[in-house]
Amino acid sequence: MSENIAWQPIETAPMDGTPVLLYARAAFATAPVRVVGWWIYGQHWVACTFSPNKPTVLVPTHWMPLPTPPGEQS
């Protein structure tokens, strides 16, 4: 069964460190991409996708929860 999840405005995203799927651009880039990122409390959105082992600041516009991992779907 597929999950019906829609993109939501970034203002509604959880800001507790929970990883979410973001539609964002890196702060140093112009093109947005889909990336897993999280909010660092009191600071900004980050991801390690662009620079492994070095979090990159993101500028997201939308988010959605991550899908259920394989094997955990009911």
Short mmCIF file of C-alpha atoms in Angstrom, two decimals:
data_model
loop_
_atom_site.label_atom_id
_atom_site.label_comp_id
_atom_site.label_asym_id
_atom_site.label_seq_id
_atom_site.Cartn_x
_atom_site.Cartn_y
_atom_site.Cartn_z
CA MET A 1 0.00 0.00 0.00
CA SER A 2 1.43 3.40 -0.94
CA GLU A 3 1.47 6.23 1.53
CA ASN A 4 -0.41 9.39 0.59
CA ILE A 5 1.97 12.11 1.71
CA ALA A 6 1.96 15.64 0.31
CA TRP A 7 4.58 18.40 0.43
CA GLN A 8 3.89 20.85 3.26
CA PRO A 9 5.14 24.41 3.86
CA ILE A 10 8.44 24.46 5.74
CA GLU A 11 6.85 26.54 8.51
CA THR A 12 4.91 23.42 9.57
CA ALA A 13 7.94 21.09 9.77
CA PRO A 14 9.03 19.51 13.07
CA MET A 15 11.92 21.45 14.57
CA ASP A 16 13.02 18.84 17.10
CA GLY A 17 15.85 17.18 15.14
CA THR A 18 13.57 14.66 13.41
CA PRO A 19 14.92 13.77 9.93
CA VAL A 20 12.47 14.74 7.18
CA LEU A 21 12.46 14.92 3.40
CA LEU A 22 13.11 18.50 2.33
CA TYR A 23 12.76 20.37 -0.94
CA ALA A 24 15.69 22.70 -0.46
CA ARG A 25 18.82 24.20 -1.85
CA ALA A 26 22.18 24.33 -0.15
CA ALA A 27 22.90 27.82 1.15
CA PHE A 28 25.76 28.10 -1.37
CA ALA A 29 23.71 26.82 -4.35
CA THR A 30 20.83 27.99 -6.52
CA ALA A 31 19.13 24.75 -7.62
CA PRO A 32 16.79 23.02 -5.16
CA VAL A 33 16.85 19.25 -4.66
CA ARG A 34 15.08 16.65 -2.52
CA VAL A 35 17.24 15.80 0.47
CA VAL A 36 16.92 14.29 3.94
CA GLY A 37 17.67 16.97 6.49
CA TRP A 38 16.88 18.07 10.03
CA TRP A 39 16.61 21.24 12.12
CA ILE A 40 19.45 22.03 14.49
CA TYR A 41 17.63 23.66 17.39
CA GLY A 42 17.91 27.43 17.38
CA GLN A 43 20.06 27.48 14.26
CA HIS A 44 19.10 26.19 10.79
CA TRP A 45 18.20 23.24 8.59
CA VAL A 46 21.12 20.96 7.69
CA ALA A 47 21.98 17.82 5.71
CA CYS A 48 25.16 15.81 5.13
CA THR A 49 24.31 14.96 1.52
CA PHE A 50 26.32 17.72 -0.14
CA SER A 51 29.46 17.39 2.01
CA PRO A 52 29.82 14.00 3.75
CA ASN A 53 30.75 14.30 7.44
CA LYS A 54 30.22 18.07 7.31
CA PRO A 55 26.64 19.33 7.69
CA THR A 56 25.57 21.78 5.01
CA VAL A 57 23.17 24.63 5.77
CA LEU A 58 19.93 24.31 3.78
CA VAL A 59 17.32 26.78 2.59
CA PRO A 60 14.15 24.65 2.37
CA THR A 61 10.73 25.69 1.11
CA HIS A 62 8.77 22.47 1.71
CA TRP A 63 8.98 19.22 3.65
CA MET A 64 7.28 15.85 4.13
CA PRO A 65 7.73 12.97 6.56
CA LEU A 66 10.06 10.19 5.52
CA PRO A 67 8.25 7.12 4.18
CA THR A 68 8.01 3.99 6.28
CA PRO A 69 11.14 1.86 5.82
CA PRO A 70 10.78 -1.46 3.96
CA GLY A 71 9.67 -4.29 6.20
CA GLU A 72 7.89 -1.96 8.61
CA GLN A 73 4.83 -1.35 6.44
CA SER A 74 1.56 -2.87 7.56
#
